[in-house]
Amino acid sequence: MKDLLRLRTSLTEEIETLLNEQIKVEAYSSSLYLAMSSWCDRNGYDNSAGYLEKQSGEEREHMLKLFRYVNDLGGSAVSPEVINIPQEFDSFKGVFEMALQQEIQVTSNFNRIADRCQKANDYVTFQFLQWFLKEQVEEEYVARRILELFEVIGEEGTGRWEIDKHIPKVSFGISGE
Ligand SMILES: [Fe+2]
Ligand SMILES: [Fe+2]
């Protein structure tokens, strides 16, 4: 019966499982960014709160992109259960350190899935993943640039207020790609 069900999809069990795990990670990112947004809002960093809320929405879109792909290929996309979202953060800078850490982890996940796709000769999924790999370059770039603001502007005096003002303006590349 299980073999028969597999005929409905060209996804191997391994790739389907990896994609469902990544659906969960994207959902986690979305909830994490939303928690960060709330923390920033409560602590007076309004611009960062808005930026992080927008990021949370983008992570949900990533989650749905993967979700739809799994079902489109005849697999079973699993609605993710997300737990253990931190609601408190050590500091304003700590929020963005965690954001960069999360993005680096996600890049490593996608590299691993792409590697498994090649080994399984799943070039359909491998090609689908290219969008995410490209997106991660942008996500990591923005996260790093934001952290640099803490060094460049400095946190003393009105520094944090100034950093908060700059965060939504950080974007990838001057070509606007
Ligand atoms: Fe993402
Ligand atoms: Fe991301």
Short mmCIF file of N, CA and C and ligand atoms in Angstrom, two decimals:
data_model
loop_
_atom_site.label_atom_id
_atom_site.label_comp_id
_atom_site.label_asym_id
_atom_site.label_seq_id
_atom_site.Cartn_x
_atom_site.Cartn_y
_atom_site.Cartn_z
N MET A 1 0.84 -1.21 0.00
CA MET A 1 0.00 0.00 0.00
C MET A 1 0.87 1.25 0.00
N LYS A 2 1.90 1.18 0.84
CA LYS A 2 2.80 2.32 0.93
C LYS A 2 3.49 2.56 -0.41
N ASP A 3 3.93 1.47 -1.07
CA ASP A 3 4.59 1.58 -2.37
C ASP A 3 3.63 2.16 -3.40
N LEU A 4 2.39 1.75 -3.31
CA LEU A 4 1.38 2.24 -4.24
C LEU A 4 1.20 3.74 -4.06
N LEU A 5 1.16 4.17 -2.82
CA LEU A 5 1.01 5.60 -2.54
C LEU A 5 2.19 6.38 -3.09
N ARG A 6 3.38 5.78 -3.05
CA ARG A 6 4.57 6.46 -3.53
C ARG A 6 4.47 6.73 -5.03
N LEU A 7 3.67 5.91 -5.74
CA LEU A 7 3.51 6.13 -7.18
C LEU A 7 2.82 7.46 -7.47
N ARG A 8 2.13 7.97 -6.50
CA ARG A 8 1.42 9.24 -6.68
C ARG A 8 2.37 10.43 -6.71
N THR A 9 3.59 10.20 -6.27
CA THR A 9 4.53 11.32 -6.20
C THR A 9 5.92 10.92 -6.69
N SER A 10 6.61 11.88 -7.31
CA SER A 10 7.99 11.60 -7.71
C SER A 10 8.97 12.01 -6.61
N LEU A 11 8.44 12.50 -5.51
CA LEU A 11 9.31 12.83 -4.37
C LEU A 11 9.67 11.55 -3.65
N THR A 12 10.93 11.40 -3.30
CA THR A 12 11.28 10.25 -2.47
C THR A 12 10.83 10.57 -1.05
N GLU A 13 10.70 9.53 -0.24
CA GLU A 13 10.29 9.74 1.15
C GLU A 13 11.26 10.67 1.86
N GLU A 14 12.54 10.48 1.59
CA GLU A 14 13.56 11.29 2.26
C GLU A 14 13.39 12.78 1.92
N ILE A 15 13.23 13.09 0.63
CA ILE A 15 13.10 14.49 0.22
C ILE A 15 11.80 15.09 0.75
N GLU A 16 10.74 14.31 0.71
CA GLU A 16 9.46 14.80 1.24
C GLU A 16 9.59 15.13 2.73
N THR A 17 10.27 14.26 3.46
CA THR A 17 10.49 14.50 4.90
C THR A 17 11.33 15.76 5.11
N LEU A 18 12.40 15.90 4.33
CA LEU A 18 13.26 17.09 4.47
C LEU A 18 12.48 18.36 4.17
N LEU A 19 11.63 18.32 3.14
CA LEU A 19 10.84 19.51 2.79
C LEU A 19 9.83 19.84 3.89
N ASN A 20 9.23 18.79 4.46
CA ASN A 20 8.29 19.03 5.56
C ASN A 20 9.01 19.58 6.79
N GLU A 21 10.23 19.12 7.01
CA GLU A 21 11.01 19.68 8.13
C GLU A 21 11.31 21.15 7.88
N GLN A 22 11.61 21.48 6.63
CA GLN A 22 11.92 22.88 6.31
C GLN A 22 10.66 23.76 6.40
N ILE A 23 9.51 23.18 6.08
CA ILE A 23 8.23 23.91 6.25
C ILE A 23 8.12 24.33 7.72
N LYS A 24 8.48 23.43 8.60
CA LYS A 24 8.42 23.69 10.03
C LYS A 24 9.42 24.78 10.44
N VAL A 25 10.62 24.71 9.84
CA VAL A 25 11.65 25.71 10.16
C VAL A 25 11.20 27.10 9.70
N GLU A 26 10.58 27.19 8.52
CA GLU A 26 10.11 28.49 8.02
C GLU A 26 8.99 29.01 8.92
N ALA A 27 8.13 28.11 9.38
CA ALA A 27 7.06 28.51 10.29
C ALA A 27 7.65 28.99 11.62
N TYR A 28 8.70 28.31 12.06
CA TYR A 28 9.39 28.72 13.28
C TYR A 28 9.99 30.12 13.09
N SER A 29 10.65 30.34 11.94
CA SER A 29 11.23 31.66 11.66
C SER A 29 10.15 32.73 11.70
N SER A 30 9.01 32.43 11.09
CA SER A 30 7.91 33.39 11.05
C SER A 30 7.46 33.76 12.47
N SER A 31 7.29 32.75 13.32
CA SER A 31 6.86 33.00 14.70
C SER A 31 7.95 33.69 15.51
N LEU A 32 9.21 33.32 15.24
CA LEU A 32 10.33 33.95 15.95
C LEU A 32 10.38 35.45 15.62
N TYR A 33 10.27 35.77 14.34
CA TYR A 33 10.32 37.19 13.95
C TYR A 33 9.13 37.96 14.54
N LEU A 34 8.00 37.29 14.64
CA LEU A 34 6.84 37.97 15.22
C LEU A 34 7.07 38.23 16.72
N ALA A 35 7.68 37.29 17.42
CA ALA A 35 8.01 37.48 18.84
C ALA A 35 9.02 38.62 19.00
N MET A 36 9.98 38.67 18.07
CA MET A 36 10.98 39.75 18.09
C MET A 36 10.31 41.09 17.85
N SER A 37 9.34 41.08 16.94
CA SER A 37 8.59 42.31 16.64
C SER A 37 7.87 42.82 17.89
N SER A 38 7.25 41.90 18.60
CA SER A 38 6.54 42.27 19.82
C SER A 38 7.50 42.84 20.87
N TRP A 39 8.65 42.18 21.03
CA TRP A 39 9.64 42.65 22.01
C TRP A 39 10.11 44.07 21.66
N CYS A 40 10.40 44.29 20.37
CA CYS A 40 10.86 45.62 19.93
C CYS A 40 9.78 46.67 20.18
N ASP A 41 8.54 46.30 19.89
CA ASP A 41 7.42 47.21 20.11
C ASP A 41 7.32 47.60 21.59
N ARG A 42 7.41 46.59 22.48
CA ARG A 42 7.30 46.81 23.93
C ARG A 42 8.46 47.65 24.47
N ASN A 43 9.59 47.61 23.76
CA ASN A 43 10.77 48.32 24.26
C ASN A 43 11.04 49.63 23.54
N GLY A 44 10.09 50.05 22.73
CA GLY A 44 10.19 51.37 22.11
C GLY A 44 10.91 51.42 20.77
N TYR A 45 11.18 50.27 20.18
CA TYR A 45 11.84 50.25 18.86
C TYR A 45 10.80 50.02 17.77
N ASP A 46 10.04 51.06 17.50
CA ASP A 46 8.87 50.94 16.61
C ASP A 46 9.23 50.55 15.18
N ASN A 47 10.31 51.13 14.65
CA ASN A 47 10.67 50.83 13.25
C ASN A 47 11.12 49.38 13.10
N SER A 48 11.88 48.92 14.08
CA SER A 48 12.33 47.53 14.05
C SER A 48 11.13 46.59 14.19
N ALA A 49 10.18 46.98 15.03
CA ALA A 49 8.97 46.16 15.21
C ALA A 49 8.26 45.99 13.87
N GLY A 50 8.14 47.08 13.12
CA GLY A 50 7.49 47.03 11.80
C GLY A 50 8.28 46.17 10.82
N TYR A 51 9.60 46.35 10.83
CA TYR A 51 10.46 45.58 9.94
C TYR A 51 10.34 44.08 10.22
N LEU A 52 10.37 43.72 11.52
CA LEU A 52 10.33 42.31 11.90
C LEU A 52 8.96 41.68 11.63
N GLU A 53 7.92 42.49 11.73
CA GLU A 53 6.57 41.98 11.40
C GLU A 53 6.51 41.64 9.91
N LYS A 54 7.12 42.50 9.10
CA LYS A 54 7.17 42.26 7.66
C LYS A 54 8.00 41.00 7.36
N GLN A 55 9.11 40.85 8.04
CA GLN A 55 9.95 39.65 7.88
C GLN A 55 9.17 38.38 8.23
N SER A 56 8.39 38.49 9.30
CA SER A 56 7.58 37.35 9.73
C SER A 56 6.64 36.92 8.61
N GLY A 57 6.05 37.90 7.94
CA GLY A 57 5.16 37.62 6.81
C GLY A 57 5.89 36.94 5.66
N GLU A 58 7.12 37.40 5.42
CA GLU A 58 7.92 36.79 4.33
C GLU A 58 8.26 35.34 4.64
N GLU A 59 8.56 35.06 5.91
CA GLU A 59 8.88 33.67 6.29
C GLU A 59 7.65 32.78 6.11
N ARG A 60 6.48 33.34 6.40
CA ARG A 60 5.25 32.57 6.16
C ARG A 60 5.08 32.27 4.67
N GLU A 61 5.42 33.24 3.83
CA GLU A 61 5.36 33.01 2.39
C GLU A 61 6.32 31.90 1.96
N HIS A 62 7.52 31.89 2.55
CA HIS A 62 8.48 30.82 2.25
C HIS A 62 7.90 29.46 2.63
N MET A 63 7.28 29.46 3.80
CA MET A 63 6.67 28.23 4.30
C MET A 63 5.60 27.74 3.32
N LEU A 64 4.77 28.66 2.85
CA LEU A 64 3.70 28.28 1.93
C LEU A 64 4.23 27.83 0.57
N LYS A 65 5.32 28.47 0.14
CA LYS A 65 5.93 28.08 -1.14
C LYS A 65 6.37 26.61 -1.10
N LEU A 66 6.99 26.22 0.00
CA LEU A 66 7.40 24.83 0.18
C LEU A 66 6.19 23.91 0.33
N PHE A 67 5.23 24.38 1.09
CA PHE A 67 4.00 23.63 1.39
C PHE A 67 3.25 23.27 0.09
N ARG A 68 3.08 24.29 -0.75
CA ARG A 68 2.37 24.08 -2.02
C ARG A 68 3.15 23.16 -2.93
N TYR A 69 4.48 23.31 -2.93
CA TYR A 69 5.32 22.47 -3.79
C TYR A 69 5.15 20.99 -3.45
N VAL A 70 5.21 20.68 -2.17
CA VAL A 70 5.09 19.28 -1.74
C VAL A 70 3.75 18.70 -2.23
N ASN A 71 2.67 19.43 -2.05
CA ASN A 71 1.37 18.93 -2.49
C ASN A 71 1.26 18.90 -4.01
N ASP A 72 1.83 19.91 -4.68
CA ASP A 72 1.79 19.95 -6.15
C ASP A 72 2.47 18.73 -6.76
N LEU A 73 3.50 18.24 -6.07
CA LEU A 73 4.24 17.08 -6.58
C LEU A 73 3.60 15.76 -6.14
N GLY A 74 2.44 15.86 -5.52
CA GLY A 74 1.74 14.64 -5.12
C GLY A 74 2.11 14.13 -3.75
N GLY A 75 2.94 14.89 -3.03
CA GLY A 75 3.31 14.51 -1.67
C GLY A 75 2.27 15.01 -0.67
N SER A 76 2.58 14.87 0.60
CA SER A 76 1.67 15.35 1.65
C SER A 76 2.35 16.42 2.48
N ALA A 77 1.94 17.67 2.25
CA ALA A 77 2.48 18.77 3.05
C ALA A 77 1.84 18.73 4.42
N VAL A 78 2.68 18.86 5.44
CA VAL A 78 2.18 18.78 6.82
C VAL A 78 2.10 20.17 7.43
N SER A 79 0.92 20.51 7.94
CA SER A 79 0.75 21.80 8.62
C SER A 79 1.61 21.79 9.88
N PRO A 80 2.56 22.73 9.97
CA PRO A 80 3.56 22.62 11.03
C PRO A 80 3.07 23.03 12.42
N GLU A 81 3.54 22.28 13.39
CA GLU A 81 3.28 22.63 14.79
C GLU A 81 4.53 23.33 15.29
N VAL A 82 4.37 24.56 15.73
CA VAL A 82 5.55 25.34 16.12
C VAL A 82 5.52 25.59 17.63
N ILE A 83 6.60 25.17 18.29
CA ILE A 83 6.67 25.37 19.75
C ILE A 83 8.00 26.01 20.14
N ASN A 84 8.07 26.40 21.42
CA ASN A 84 9.30 26.96 21.99
C ASN A 84 9.80 28.23 21.32
N ILE A 85 8.89 29.16 21.09
CA ILE A 85 9.29 30.44 20.54
C ILE A 85 9.72 31.34 21.71
N PRO A 86 10.95 31.84 21.72
CA PRO A 86 11.33 32.75 22.81
C PRO A 86 10.52 34.05 22.72
N GLN A 87 10.08 34.53 23.85
CA GLN A 87 9.28 35.77 23.85
C GLN A 87 10.08 36.95 24.43
N GLU A 88 11.15 36.60 25.15
CA GLU A 88 12.00 37.63 25.74
C GLU A 88 13.39 37.56 25.13
N PHE A 89 14.02 38.71 24.98
CA PHE A 89 15.35 38.77 24.39
C PHE A 89 16.25 39.62 25.29
N ASP A 90 17.54 39.30 25.28
CA ASP A 90 18.48 39.95 26.19
C ASP A 90 18.61 41.44 25.92
N SER A 91 18.64 41.79 24.64
CA SER A 91 18.89 43.19 24.28
C SER A 91 18.43 43.44 22.86
N PHE A 92 18.42 44.71 22.48
CA PHE A 92 18.06 45.12 21.12
C PHE A 92 19.01 44.46 20.12
N LYS A 93 20.31 44.54 20.43
CA LYS A 93 21.30 43.91 19.55
C LYS A 93 21.14 42.38 19.53
N GLY A 94 20.81 41.83 20.69
CA GLY A 94 20.62 40.38 20.81
C GLY A 94 19.55 39.85 19.86
N VAL A 95 18.52 40.65 19.64
CA VAL A 95 17.45 40.28 18.71
C VAL A 95 18.03 40.03 17.32
N PHE A 96 18.88 40.95 16.88
CA PHE A 96 19.39 40.86 15.52
C PHE A 96 20.55 39.85 15.39
N GLU A 97 21.21 39.59 16.51
CA GLU A 97 22.21 38.51 16.50
C GLU A 97 21.49 37.18 16.29
N MET A 98 20.36 37.03 16.98
CA MET A 98 19.59 35.79 16.84
C MET A 98 19.01 35.67 15.43
N ALA A 99 18.61 36.81 14.85
CA ALA A 99 18.06 36.79 13.48
C ALA A 99 19.12 36.30 12.49
N LEU A 100 20.35 36.80 12.63
CA LEU A 100 21.43 36.36 11.72
C LEU A 100 21.71 34.87 11.91
N GLN A 101 21.74 34.46 13.15
CA GLN A 101 21.98 33.05 13.47
C GLN A 101 20.92 32.16 12.80
N GLN A 102 19.67 32.59 12.88
CA GLN A 102 18.56 31.84 12.29
C GLN A 102 18.73 31.75 10.77
N GLU A 103 19.10 32.86 10.14
CA GLU A 103 19.27 32.87 8.68
C GLU A 103 20.42 31.97 8.24
N ILE A 104 21.52 31.98 9.00
CA ILE A 104 22.66 31.12 8.67
C ILE A 104 22.25 29.64 8.77
N GLN A 105 21.46 29.34 9.79
CA GLN A 105 20.97 27.97 9.98
C GLN A 105 20.09 27.55 8.79
N VAL A 106 19.23 28.47 8.34
CA VAL A 106 18.33 28.18 7.22
C VAL A 106 19.13 27.94 5.93
N THR A 107 20.16 28.76 5.70
CA THR A 107 21.01 28.56 4.51
C THR A 107 21.64 27.17 4.55
N SER A 108 22.13 26.80 5.72
CA SER A 108 22.75 25.48 5.85
C SER A 108 21.72 24.37 5.61
N ASN A 109 20.49 24.56 6.08
CA ASN A 109 19.42 23.58 5.80
C ASN A 109 19.20 23.41 4.30
N PHE A 110 19.10 24.54 3.59
CA PHE A 110 18.83 24.46 2.15
C PHE A 110 20.00 23.83 1.40
N ASN A 111 21.22 24.11 1.83
CA ASN A 111 22.39 23.46 1.22
C ASN A 111 22.31 21.95 1.40
N ARG A 112 21.90 21.56 2.58
CA ARG A 112 21.81 20.13 2.88
C ARG A 112 20.71 19.46 2.04
N ILE A 113 19.56 20.15 1.92
CA ILE A 113 18.47 19.57 1.12
C ILE A 113 18.89 19.48 -0.35
N ALA A 114 19.56 20.54 -0.85
CA ALA A 114 20.02 20.54 -2.24
C ALA A 114 21.00 19.38 -2.46
N ASP A 115 21.87 19.16 -1.49
CA ASP A 115 22.83 18.05 -1.57
C ASP A 115 22.11 16.70 -1.63
N ARG A 116 21.10 16.54 -0.80
CA ARG A 116 20.34 15.29 -0.80
C ARG A 116 19.58 15.10 -2.11
N CYS A 117 19.08 16.21 -2.67
CA CYS A 117 18.36 16.14 -3.95
C CYS A 117 19.27 15.63 -5.05
N GLN A 118 20.50 16.13 -5.07
CA GLN A 118 21.46 15.69 -6.09
C GLN A 118 21.75 14.20 -5.93
N LYS A 119 21.93 13.79 -4.68
CA LYS A 119 22.23 12.37 -4.43
C LYS A 119 21.06 11.47 -4.82
N ALA A 120 19.83 12.01 -4.69
CA ALA A 120 18.63 11.23 -5.03
C ALA A 120 18.21 11.43 -6.48
N ASN A 121 19.03 12.17 -7.24
CA ASN A 121 18.71 12.51 -8.63
C ASN A 121 17.36 13.23 -8.76
N ASP A 122 16.99 14.00 -7.75
CA ASP A 122 15.75 14.77 -7.80
C ASP A 122 16.08 16.18 -8.28
N TYR A 123 16.25 16.31 -9.59
CA TYR A 123 16.64 17.62 -10.14
C TYR A 123 15.45 18.58 -10.24
N VAL A 124 14.27 18.05 -10.16
CA VAL A 124 13.07 18.90 -10.14
C VAL A 124 13.06 19.72 -8.85
N THR A 125 13.25 19.03 -7.73
CA THR A 125 13.28 19.73 -6.44
C THR A 125 14.55 20.57 -6.32
N PHE A 126 15.64 20.03 -6.85
CA PHE A 126 16.91 20.77 -6.83
C PHE A 126 16.72 22.14 -7.49
N GLN A 127 16.04 22.14 -8.62
CA GLN A 127 15.80 23.40 -9.33
C GLN A 127 14.86 24.31 -8.54
N PHE A 128 13.84 23.72 -7.96
CA PHE A 128 12.89 24.47 -7.13
C PHE A 128 13.62 25.18 -5.97
N LEU A 129 14.65 24.52 -5.44
CA LEU A 129 15.38 25.07 -4.29
C LEU A 129 16.25 26.28 -4.64
N GLN A 130 16.55 26.46 -5.92
CA GLN A 130 17.43 27.57 -6.31
C GLN A 130 16.89 28.92 -5.84
N TRP A 131 15.58 29.08 -5.92
CA TRP A 131 14.97 30.34 -5.47
C TRP A 131 15.31 30.61 -4.00
N PHE A 132 15.23 29.56 -3.18
CA PHE A 132 15.51 29.72 -1.74
C PHE A 132 16.99 30.00 -1.48
N LEU A 133 17.85 29.34 -2.23
CA LEU A 133 19.29 29.55 -2.04
C LEU A 133 19.65 31.00 -2.37
N LYS A 134 19.05 31.51 -3.43
CA LYS A 134 19.28 32.90 -3.83
C LYS A 134 18.72 33.86 -2.78
N GLU A 135 17.54 33.53 -2.30
CA GLU A 135 16.88 34.34 -1.27
C GLU A 135 17.74 34.41 0.00
N GLN A 136 18.40 33.31 0.33
CA GLN A 136 19.22 33.28 1.55
C GLN A 136 20.42 34.23 1.47
N VAL A 137 20.94 34.43 0.25
CA VAL A 137 22.04 35.38 0.10
C VAL A 137 21.55 36.76 0.56
N GLU A 138 20.36 37.12 0.12
CA GLU A 138 19.76 38.41 0.49
C GLU A 138 19.46 38.48 1.99
N GLU A 139 18.87 37.42 2.52
CA GLU A 139 18.48 37.40 3.93
C GLU A 139 19.71 37.54 4.85
N GLU A 140 20.76 36.81 4.52
CA GLU A 140 21.97 36.90 5.34
C GLU A 140 22.63 38.27 5.20
N TYR A 141 22.63 38.79 3.99
CA TYR A 141 23.23 40.10 3.74
C TYR A 141 22.55 41.17 4.60
N VAL A 142 21.23 41.21 4.55
CA VAL A 142 20.47 42.21 5.31
C VAL A 142 20.71 42.04 6.82
N ALA A 143 20.69 40.79 7.30
CA ALA A 143 20.90 40.54 8.73
C ALA A 143 22.29 41.02 9.17
N ARG A 144 23.30 40.78 8.32
CA ARG A 144 24.67 41.22 8.65
C ARG A 144 24.77 42.73 8.65
N ARG A 145 24.17 43.36 7.64
CA ARG A 145 24.19 44.82 7.54
C ARG A 145 23.54 45.47 8.76
N ILE A 146 22.44 44.89 9.20
CA ILE A 146 21.75 45.43 10.38
C ILE A 146 22.67 45.35 11.60
N LEU A 147 23.33 44.22 11.79
CA LEU A 147 24.23 44.07 12.94
C LEU A 147 25.37 45.07 12.87
N GLU A 148 25.83 45.37 11.65
CA GLU A 148 26.91 46.35 11.48
C GLU A 148 26.50 47.74 11.96
N LEU A 149 25.20 48.03 11.85
CA LEU A 149 24.72 49.35 12.31
C LEU A 149 25.05 49.56 13.79
N PHE A 150 25.00 48.47 14.56
CA PHE A 150 25.29 48.58 16.00
C PHE A 150 26.73 49.01 16.23
N GLU A 151 27.63 48.56 15.33
CA GLU A 151 29.04 48.94 15.45
C GLU A 151 29.27 50.34 14.88
N VAL A 152 28.70 50.59 13.71
CA VAL A 152 28.95 51.85 13.01
C VAL A 152 28.36 53.04 13.78
N ILE A 153 27.11 52.89 14.22
CA ILE A 153 26.44 54.01 14.91
C ILE A 153 26.80 54.03 16.40
N GLY A 154 26.90 52.83 16.97
CA GLY A 154 27.17 52.74 18.41
C GLY A 154 25.88 52.85 19.21
N GLU A 155 25.83 52.21 20.38
CA GLU A 155 24.58 52.15 21.13
C GLU A 155 24.44 53.24 22.20
N GLU A 156 25.49 54.02 22.38
CA GLU A 156 25.45 55.03 23.45
C GLU A 156 24.53 56.19 23.07
N GLY A 157 24.09 56.92 24.09
CA GLY A 157 23.27 58.12 23.89
C GLY A 157 22.03 57.81 23.08
N THR A 158 21.85 58.51 21.97
CA THR A 158 20.68 58.27 21.12
C THR A 158 20.97 57.20 20.05
N GLY A 159 22.06 56.47 20.23
CA GLY A 159 22.48 55.45 19.27
C GLY A 159 21.41 54.44 18.89
N ARG A 160 20.78 53.86 19.91
CA ARG A 160 19.77 52.82 19.61
C ARG A 160 18.58 53.41 18.85
N TRP A 161 18.23 54.63 19.20
CA TRP A 161 17.14 55.33 18.50
C TRP A 161 17.52 55.51 17.03
N GLU A 162 18.77 55.86 16.81
CA GLU A 162 19.27 56.07 15.45
C GLU A 162 19.31 54.74 14.67
N ILE A 163 19.78 53.69 15.34
CA ILE A 163 19.83 52.35 14.72
C ILE A 163 18.43 51.92 14.32
N ASP A 164 17.49 52.11 15.23
CA ASP A 164 16.09 51.72 14.96
C ASP A 164 15.55 52.42 13.71
N LYS A 165 15.96 53.68 13.56
CA LYS A 165 15.50 54.48 12.42
C LYS A 165 16.06 53.93 11.11
N HIS A 166 17.29 53.40 11.16
CA HIS A 166 17.95 52.93 9.94
C HIS A 166 17.54 51.51 9.51
N ILE A 167 17.13 50.69 10.46
CA ILE A 167 16.90 49.26 10.17
C ILE A 167 15.95 49.00 8.98
N PRO A 168 14.81 49.68 8.89
CA PRO A 168 13.92 49.37 7.75
C PRO A 168 14.49 49.79 6.40
N LYS A 169 15.54 50.61 6.42
CA LYS A 169 16.11 51.10 5.15
C LYS A 169 17.20 50.17 4.59
N VAL A 170 17.60 49.18 5.39
CA VAL A 170 18.66 48.28 4.92
C VAL A 170 18.10 47.39 3.81
N SER A 171 18.80 47.42 2.66
CA SER A 171 18.33 46.56 1.56
C SER A 171 19.52 45.95 0.84
N PHE A 172 19.20 44.94 0.04
CA PHE A 172 20.25 44.16 -0.62
C PHE A 172 20.63 44.76 -1.96
N GLY A 173 21.94 45.15 -2.09
CA GLY A 173 22.47 45.59 -3.39
C GLY A 173 21.95 46.95 -3.82
N ILE A 174 22.76 47.66 -4.59
CA ILE A 174 22.32 48.98 -5.07
C ILE A 174 21.52 48.87 -6.36
N SER A 175 21.63 47.69 -7.01
CA SER A 175 20.90 47.50 -8.26
C SER A 175 19.41 47.28 -7.99
N GLY A 176 19.09 47.06 -6.72
CA GLY A 176 17.70 46.87 -6.34
C GLY A 176 17.12 45.54 -6.83
N GLU A 177 18.04 44.62 -7.06
CA GLU A 177 17.60 43.29 -7.53
C GLU A 177 16.77 42.57 -6.47
FE FE B 1 12.82 31.85 4.99
FE FE B 2 14.71 34.29 6.32
#
